[in-house]
Amino acid sequence: MSVKAVLLGAGKGTRMKSDLAKVLHEAAGRPLINWMLEIVSQAGVEEVVVVVGHQAEDVAAVLPPGTRTALQAEQLGTGHAARVGFEVLAPAGDDIVLVLPGDMPLVRHETLEHLVELHRGTGAAATLLSCEPADPTGYGRILRGADRHVLGIVEQRDATPAQLAIREVGTSVYAFSAEVLGEALATLSNHNSQGEYYLTDVIGTLADAGRRVEALIADAIEGEGVNSHDQLAAAATELRRRINTAWMRAGVWMQDPDRTYVDAGVVLEPGARLYADTHLEGATTVAAGAEVGPSTYARDSRIGPGSRVWYSVLRQADVGASAEVGPYVSLRPGATLLERSKAGTFVEIKNSEVGAGSKVPHLSYIGDTTIGEGSNVGAGTITVNYDGYAKHRTVIGDGVKIGSDTMLVAPVTVGDEAWTAAGSVITKDIPAGALGVARSPQKEVPGYAARRRARAEQERT
Ligand code: UD1
Ligand code: CA
């Protein structure tokens, strides 16, 4: 007897008013369907089948490799979807089958474990998860008899005014004994206002047949489904709150957790410090002692120990130990800053390595470049990496002093300890230790100001 699950993810999600299938919408950096899979696996479920239908290929593509799917070619309702999933799952008669919607990412795995325990303990045919939200609008209402036994579930649009006043609603999460579920799904009909096969009808069918139906009442927040963008935002806020709470308990400092956006896949070390308006996405990592923010966006980037990154944007960048980034830096894919290096105000770096202790402090573009150790790149320097057709590399050695406003026209190499004169357009390699000067010599025009003033006065009269 094992616990298996069917996840329903074939619906279009009409109320999202979106081109994207509902379960592909992301909350805290993870598609809804992946949240559900994660929760189900944390609950110790041994086998899962995901029912796909609307945008089936796209939904299947985000699932972890090896996830089993069942195709519901036509979306005929949750009951029909459950049947399609059940057939692929093919559980043994005494297995417990959990059925869950694809749009309920706030349910906790502990709650699913309790549901299974209750189901096992009571020997019920079905055990449903319900809750009592402040506003039950839109959910199926739980019908109970005088003795409080569950009699069935009635959908909002099929309910009488008296039934609409019921506060307890179904979450669309159930534990069934496999044999019972198989039989009940086979007898479902679509005689309702939507002409759909409702999974909720299984409960009424079982109760009518005198089978025991139990219910576990969860916290209202766990039962919140995502049917529209406002509900998606509410779910994302709660998921972020949980993520931030877990990181703070693990030793991460947050200036303002309500304004700190950490995706599900991000990894933080204890001792990392996050200031307000920090967005960490994808596979970003932040090491101990690093300070990030305020106002920083990092995606798929590594932020090393003791580094400082503020008011900046990082994409696939690697910031080394004790490096400094910002304010107002753009690190694009392949930007690697080694230990103690610096990218300062209004600097853009792409596909380049800045060596240990080297600095690019102000107003520069560094692309397709290797900078050695202990070099300084003067304000306004640009690596001219693109000739209109192809990209070329710039190589700057160790201990180099690039003068302000140098144009380094690639491909070009500046040797160790070499200098460039401010304002130079460097088109040829500079040997180690040499100064490269490439600018027009200055000349003075004596008395120019007075003559210019006289001309202006003449023109005015
Ligand atoms: C459903 C329940 C309702 C419950 C609510 C809880 C039914 C009939 N209604 O309503 O009682 O209160 O969830 O949130 O079950 N799906 C398919 N194939 C289909 C239709 C839906 O796979 O043909 C999937 C959807 O992708 C979704 C899930 O089933 O993940 C639930 O569908 P949804 O349309 O969101 O149901 P609700 O109207 O919210
Ligand atoms: Ca729903």
XYZ file of C-alpha atoms and ligand atoms in Angstrom:
501
model
C 0.000 0.000 0.000
C 1.717 3.155 -1.152
C 0.736 6.785 -1.623
C 0.483 8.022 -5.219
C -0.818 11.241 -6.708
C -2.575 12.708 -9.714
C -1.897 16.399 -10.335
C -4.435 18.156 -12.534
C -2.780 20.628 -14.864
C -4.640 20.395 -18.152
C -6.949 23.391 -17.780
C -6.588 26.565 -19.785
C -7.084 28.932 -16.890
C -9.637 31.115 -18.677
C -9.861 33.556 -15.766
C -6.141 34.390 -16.069
C -6.981 36.040 -19.430
C -3.502 35.042 -20.529
C -1.878 33.309 -23.504
C 0.024 31.116 -21.089
C -1.535 27.967 -19.608
C -2.415 28.709 -15.993
C -0.066 26.211 -14.368
C 2.890 27.730 -16.266
C 2.507 31.079 -14.523
C 5.326 31.569 -12.055
C 5.248 32.521 -8.415
C 8.604 33.303 -6.752
C 10.403 32.075 -9.859
C 8.766 28.674 -10.137
C 5.798 27.623 -12.336
C 2.684 26.709 -10.327
C 2.810 23.098 -11.521
C 6.404 22.761 -10.250
C 5.380 24.145 -6.862
C 2.709 21.448 -6.674
C 5.184 18.718 -7.637
C 7.656 19.933 -5.025
C 5.000 19.900 -2.284
C 3.769 16.451 -3.293
C 7.290 15.034 -3.263
C 8.058 16.626 0.136
C 4.920 14.894 1.427
C 6.562 11.576 0.623
C 4.357 10.628 -2.325
C 6.038 7.822 -4.238
C 4.574 8.173 -7.725
C 2.981 11.130 -9.494
C 1.208 11.575 -12.794
C 0.644 15.100 -14.089
C -2.408 15.526 -16.297
C -1.572 17.867 -19.167
C -3.818 19.156 -21.945
C -3.905 22.857 -22.748
C -0.371 23.687 -24.048
C 0.538 20.134 -23.074
C 4.022 20.233 -24.589
C 4.960 23.489 -22.886
C 3.724 22.223 -19.536
C 5.567 18.902 -19.957
C 8.724 20.848 -20.843
C 8.960 22.573 -17.433
C 8.493 19.354 -15.449
C 11.582 17.692 -13.971
C 12.974 15.050 -16.346
C 11.285 11.693 -15.897
C 7.963 13.106 -14.647
C 5.075 10.974 -15.908
C 2.268 12.754 -17.715
C -1.195 11.805 -18.943
C -2.767 13.641 -21.855
C -6.282 14.995 -21.443
C -6.816 15.949 -25.072
C -10.119 17.723 -24.406
C -10.701 19.573 -21.158
C -13.990 18.018 -20.106
C -13.644 18.866 -16.414
C -11.728 17.974 -13.267
C -13.442 14.575 -12.941
C -12.491 13.641 -16.486
C -8.930 14.866 -15.887
C -8.681 12.749 -12.748
C -9.874 9.711 -14.701
C -7.253 10.265 -17.433
C -4.529 10.589 -14.779
C -5.803 7.612 -12.822
C -5.568 5.368 -15.897
C -1.899 6.225 -16.445
C -1.099 5.994 -12.716
C -2.678 2.513 -12.637
C -2.461 2.186 -8.846
C -2.923 -1.054 -6.944
C -6.369 -1.432 -5.366
C -5.150 -0.779 -1.834
C -2.972 2.253 -2.722
C -3.929 5.709 -1.518
C -4.323 8.172 -4.366
C -4.055 11.889 -3.712
C -5.709 14.112 -6.296
C -4.609 17.742 -6.362
C -5.253 20.756 -8.575
C -2.304 22.402 -10.298
C -3.097 25.818 -8.895
C -2.825 25.594 -5.120
C 0.812 26.320 -4.246
C 0.150 27.407 -0.663
C -0.877 23.987 0.597
C 1.816 22.647 2.936
C 3.312 19.204 2.580
C 2.632 18.617 6.298
C -1.069 19.125 5.589
C -0.974 16.493 2.847
C 0.747 14.141 5.280
C -2.022 14.777 7.847
C -4.647 14.145 5.177
C -3.096 10.766 4.379
C -2.817 9.890 8.088
C -6.464 10.752 8.678
C -7.489 8.765 5.619
C -5.519 5.725 6.776
C -6.601 6.060 10.398
C -10.334 6.267 9.700
C -10.408 3.786 6.850
C -12.601 6.222 4.915
C -13.337 5.744 1.217
C -12.394 9.363 0.612
C -10.929 12.154 2.721
C -11.142 15.657 1.381
C -9.265 18.796 2.338
C -11.544 21.733 3.047
C -11.115 25.209 4.518
C -13.186 28.158 5.668
C -12.085 31.297 3.808
C -13.436 34.727 4.752
C -14.990 34.889 1.286
C -16.048 31.498 -0.141
C -17.093 32.964 -3.521
C -16.055 30.791 -6.457
C -15.312 27.630 -4.487
C -17.383 24.453 -4.198
C -19.348 24.377 -0.911
C -19.135 21.363 1.410
C -22.546 19.915 2.207
C -22.821 18.197 5.591
C -25.731 16.340 7.159
C -27.266 16.972 10.563
C -24.631 14.692 12.095
C -21.893 16.764 10.349
C -21.072 13.921 7.965
C -19.992 15.052 4.516
C -22.783 14.541 1.994
C -21.270 16.134 -1.078
C -19.857 19.255 -2.716
C -21.863 21.736 -4.744
C -20.164 24.098 -7.190
C -20.781 27.857 -6.857
C -22.741 28.046 -10.097
C -24.952 25.077 -9.217
C -25.620 26.127 -5.609
C -28.879 27.369 -4.087
C -28.805 30.643 -2.123
C -28.848 28.651 1.120
C -25.868 26.574 -0.068
C -24.006 29.722 -1.116
C -24.150 30.865 2.507
C -22.007 27.853 3.560
C -18.502 28.974 4.566
C -16.731 25.630 4.297
C -15.332 24.997 0.815
C -13.488 22.232 -1.001
C -9.849 22.829 -1.900
C -9.858 20.250 -4.688
C -7.351 18.142 -2.730
C -8.463 14.615 -1.877
C -7.131 11.306 -0.602
C -8.915 8.282 -2.031
C -8.593 4.580 -1.710
C -7.558 3.655 -5.240
C -10.184 1.023 -5.824
C -12.990 3.316 -4.672
C -11.761 6.197 -6.849
C -11.523 4.032 -9.958
C -15.107 2.863 -9.558
C -16.492 6.325 -8.789
C -14.730 7.996 -11.731
C -16.222 5.426 -14.095
C -19.746 6.466 -13.113
C -19.333 10.274 -13.311
C -21.754 12.210 -15.493
C -21.687 15.738 -16.839
C -25.223 16.786 -15.939
C -24.550 20.228 -14.489
C -24.629 23.874 -15.539
C -21.183 23.613 -17.198
C -21.687 20.271 -18.945
C -18.412 19.122 -17.333
C -17.356 16.035 -15.430
C -16.863 17.365 -11.916
C -14.422 15.606 -9.620
C -16.453 17.056 -6.755
C -19.349 14.758 -7.731
C -17.295 11.745 -6.667
C -17.812 12.815 -3.059
C -21.617 12.908 -3.378
C -21.630 9.596 -5.221
C -19.668 7.910 -2.430
C -21.762 9.470 0.342
C -24.977 8.427 -1.419
C -23.663 4.871 -1.580
C -23.159 4.932 2.165
C -19.363 5.094 1.959
C -17.470 6.958 4.632
C -16.194 10.418 3.618
C -13.963 12.360 5.996
C -12.754 15.947 5.808
C -9.672 17.708 7.144
C -10.075 21.454 7.582
C -6.897 23.315 6.600
C -5.858 26.911 7.287
C -7.755 29.141 4.865
C -4.568 30.408 3.249
C -3.515 26.887 2.231
C -6.704 26.422 0.249
C -6.309 29.552 -1.850
C -6.442 28.618 -5.511
C -4.871 30.680 -8.280
C -7.476 31.452 -10.898
C -6.673 35.071 -11.770
C -3.721 37.440 -11.663
C -4.735 39.003 -8.351
C -4.754 35.538 -6.772
C -1.412 34.756 -8.424
C 0.113 37.881 -6.875
C -1.331 37.019 -3.464
C 0.086 33.486 -3.663
C 3.492 34.806 -4.753
C 3.565 37.242 -1.830
C 2.890 34.414 0.624
C 5.469 32.103 -1.008
C 8.104 34.869 -0.859
C 7.237 35.494 2.769
C 7.836 31.817 3.531
C 11.101 31.763 1.551
C 12.385 34.880 3.343
C 11.374 33.586 6.755
C 13.260 30.344 6.117
C 16.417 32.225 5.021
C 16.294 34.590 7.987
C 15.968 31.603 10.305
C 19.022 30.159 8.557
C 21.043 33.263 9.435
C 20.488 35.679 6.546
C 19.940 39.354 7.447
C 17.204 41.229 5.602
C 16.643 44.940 6.017
C 13.008 44.645 4.932
C 11.728 41.157 4.043
C 8.541 42.579 2.526
C 10.690 44.296 -0.091
C 13.128 41.458 -0.757
C 12.388 39.136 -3.663
C 14.189 35.810 -3.471
C 13.245 33.133 -6.003
C 12.726 29.541 -4.969
C 15.962 28.361 -6.645
C 18.277 30.934 -5.018
C 20.828 29.831 -2.407
C 21.988 32.144 0.397
C 24.676 31.500 2.984
C 24.195 32.408 6.638
C 25.705 35.845 7.164
C 24.597 37.170 3.763
C 23.032 40.640 4.074
C 20.199 41.797 1.840
C 19.044 45.424 1.738
C 15.599 46.484 0.520
C 14.513 46.129 -3.082
C 16.872 43.294 -3.818
C 15.669 40.832 -6.465
C 17.516 37.520 -6.619
C 16.376 35.219 -9.407
C 17.160 31.941 -11.123
C 20.229 30.101 -9.851
C 21.738 33.079 -8.017
C 23.880 32.440 -4.945
C 24.994 34.899 -2.268
C 27.899 33.955 -0.009
C 28.474 34.735 3.656
C 29.301 38.333 4.465
C 28.211 39.634 1.060
C 26.006 42.738 1.103
C 23.483 43.046 -1.688
C 21.284 46.069 -2.355
C 19.603 48.349 -1.893
C 17.935 48.192 -5.312
C 19.793 45.360 -6.994
C 18.656 42.761 -9.525
C 20.672 39.571 -9.936
C 19.759 36.619 -12.121
C 21.805 33.390 -12.431
C 24.739 35.147 -10.781
C 27.257 34.296 -8.072
C 27.943 36.874 -5.419
C 31.084 35.972 -3.488
C 31.936 36.195 0.214
C 32.400 39.659 1.658
C 31.564 41.390 -1.616
C 29.337 44.432 -1.909
C 26.818 44.916 -4.723
C 24.447 47.869 -4.673
C 22.073 49.677 -7.091
C 23.132 47.325 -9.869
C 21.942 44.734 -12.398
C 23.706 41.356 -12.735
C 22.916 38.668 -15.293
C 25.038 35.482 -15.377
C 27.800 37.346 -13.627
C 30.349 36.173 -11.104
C 31.430 38.529 -8.362
C 34.501 37.349 -6.467
C 35.339 37.570 -2.779
C 35.455 41.110 -1.363
C 34.764 42.638 -4.786
C 32.799 45.892 -5.070
C 30.048 46.487 -7.601
C 28.086 49.706 -7.949
C 26.394 51.953 -7.624
C 24.825 51.750 -11.105
C 26.698 48.872 -12.684
C 25.462 46.493 -15.366
C 27.195 43.116 -15.308
C 26.130 41.126 -18.361
C 26.635 37.422 -19.146
C 30.205 36.268 -18.682
C 31.294 39.181 -16.503
C 33.710 37.770 -13.929
C 35.152 39.972 -11.216
C 37.942 38.286 -9.289
C 38.659 38.925 -5.614
C 38.985 42.527 -4.404
C 38.258 43.927 -7.857
C 35.872 46.803 -8.443
C 33.287 47.942 -10.984
C 32.204 51.455 -10.020
C 29.633 54.035 -11.010
C 28.093 53.695 -14.494
C 30.191 50.769 -15.660
C 29.027 48.012 -18.026
C 30.975 44.754 -18.243
C 30.237 41.818 -20.570
C 32.068 38.553 -21.264
C 35.184 39.816 -19.517
C 37.389 38.999 -16.586
C 38.588 41.698 -14.210
C 41.635 40.380 -12.368
C 42.267 40.358 -8.642
C 42.435 43.861 -7.178
C 41.883 45.555 -10.561
C 39.529 48.509 -10.750
C 37.142 49.945 -13.317
C 35.841 52.777 -11.162
C 33.861 55.138 -13.438
C 31.868 55.406 -16.680
C 33.336 52.562 -18.721
C 32.332 49.817 -21.144
C 34.417 46.649 -20.906
C 33.470 43.901 -23.368
C 35.296 40.734 -24.492
C 38.273 41.707 -22.366
C 40.739 40.134 -19.988
C 42.225 42.418 -17.349
C 45.117 41.108 -15.246
C 45.830 41.812 -11.587
C 46.195 45.202 -9.945
C 45.373 47.254 -13.042
C 43.411 50.489 -13.079
C 41.091 51.521 -15.888
C 40.602 55.300 -16.000
C 37.237 57.030 -16.163
C 35.426 56.924 -19.482
C 37.482 54.083 -20.977
C 35.814 51.981 -23.654
C 36.873 48.703 -25.188
C 35.871 49.069 -28.830
C 35.092 45.385 -29.282
C 32.800 45.453 -32.294
C 33.929 46.437 -35.783
C 30.438 46.398 -37.227
C 30.691 42.710 -38.169
C 32.575 40.770 -35.513
C 33.615 41.003 -31.874
C 37.299 41.176 -30.920
C 39.202 40.766 -27.668
C 41.137 43.258 -25.619
C 43.866 41.999 -23.308
C 45.135 44.210 -20.497
C 48.024 42.856 -18.433
C 48.933 43.159 -14.753
C 49.650 46.513 -13.086
C 48.456 48.484 -16.119
C 47.334 52.120 -15.904
C 44.775 52.919 -18.584
C 44.405 56.728 -18.790
C 40.963 58.318 -18.675
C 38.961 58.327 -21.878
C 41.044 55.688 -23.632
C 39.476 53.914 -26.603
C 40.987 50.429 -26.861
C 40.239 49.347 -30.417
C 40.212 45.534 -30.367
C 41.905 43.250 -31.073
C 44.573 44.904 -28.970
C 46.920 43.984 -26.113
C 48.318 46.248 -23.435
C 51.370 44.653 -21.785
C 52.084 44.363 -18.059
C 52.881 47.650 -16.272
C 52.124 49.620 -19.438
C 50.300 52.988 -19.514
C 48.015 54.734 -21.953
C 47.787 58.504 -22.157
C 44.383 60.023 -21.410
C 42.216 60.514 -24.451
C 44.146 58.021 -26.593
C 42.637 55.899 -29.330
C 44.799 52.791 -29.026
C 44.823 50.668 -32.179
C 48.200 48.938 -31.810
C 49.567 46.667 -29.083
C 51.530 48.394 -26.305
C 54.581 46.498 -25.042
C 55.085 45.866 -21.339
C 56.164 48.928 -19.380
C 55.619 51.359 -22.310
C 53.311 54.377 -22.608
C 50.916 54.389 -25.526
C 49.920 57.877 -26.715
C 47.551 58.275 -29.619
C 46.033 61.740 -29.740
C 46.631 65.003 -31.605
C 49.195 67.290 -29.970
C 47.849 70.367 -28.197
C 48.436 73.854 -29.606
C 47.683 77.245 -28.019
C 46.129 80.199 -29.789
C 47.189 83.342 -27.844
C 44.684 86.244 -27.487
C 41.835 84.157 -28.849
C 39.281 85.167 -26.192
C 39.604 88.901 -26.797
C 39.380 88.536 -30.573
C 36.340 86.285 -30.267
C 34.618 88.785 -27.966
C 35.284 91.652 -30.365
C 33.774 89.696 -33.248
C 30.648 88.949 -31.262
C 30.200 92.621 -30.353
C 30.611 93.672 -33.976
C 27.952 91.189 -35.087
C 25.511 92.531 -32.489
C 25.639 96.164 -33.835
C -12.248 23.459 -8.370
C -13.351 22.637 -7.729
C -13.999 23.457 -6.614
C -12.936 23.857 -5.594
C -11.805 24.586 -6.278
C -10.667 24.795 -5.283
C -14.364 21.176 -9.420
C -15.481 20.970 -10.381
N -14.359 22.313 -8.745
O -12.825 24.586 -9.001
O -14.989 22.678 -5.976
O -13.526 24.664 -4.590
O -11.288 23.828 -7.376
O -9.669 25.616 -5.814
O -13.539 20.300 -9.289
N -8.280 20.848 -14.883
C -7.906 19.862 -15.782
N -8.777 19.485 -16.754
C -10.018 20.037 -16.870
C -10.391 21.043 -15.960
C -9.498 21.427 -14.975
O -6.808 19.326 -15.709
O -10.738 19.621 -17.790
C -7.334 21.236 -13.843
C -6.912 22.677 -13.912
O -5.739 22.820 -14.707
C -6.669 23.041 -12.459
C -7.568 22.092 -11.689
O -7.963 21.091 -12.593
O -5.332 22.833 -12.067
C -8.784 22.798 -11.118
O -9.479 23.420 -12.173
P -10.123 24.865 -11.992
O -10.756 25.251 -13.264
O -9.135 25.786 -11.400
O -11.272 24.527 -10.922
P -12.036 25.556 -10.010
O -13.066 26.248 -10.808
O -11.087 26.388 -9.264
Ca -8.875 26.645 -9.269
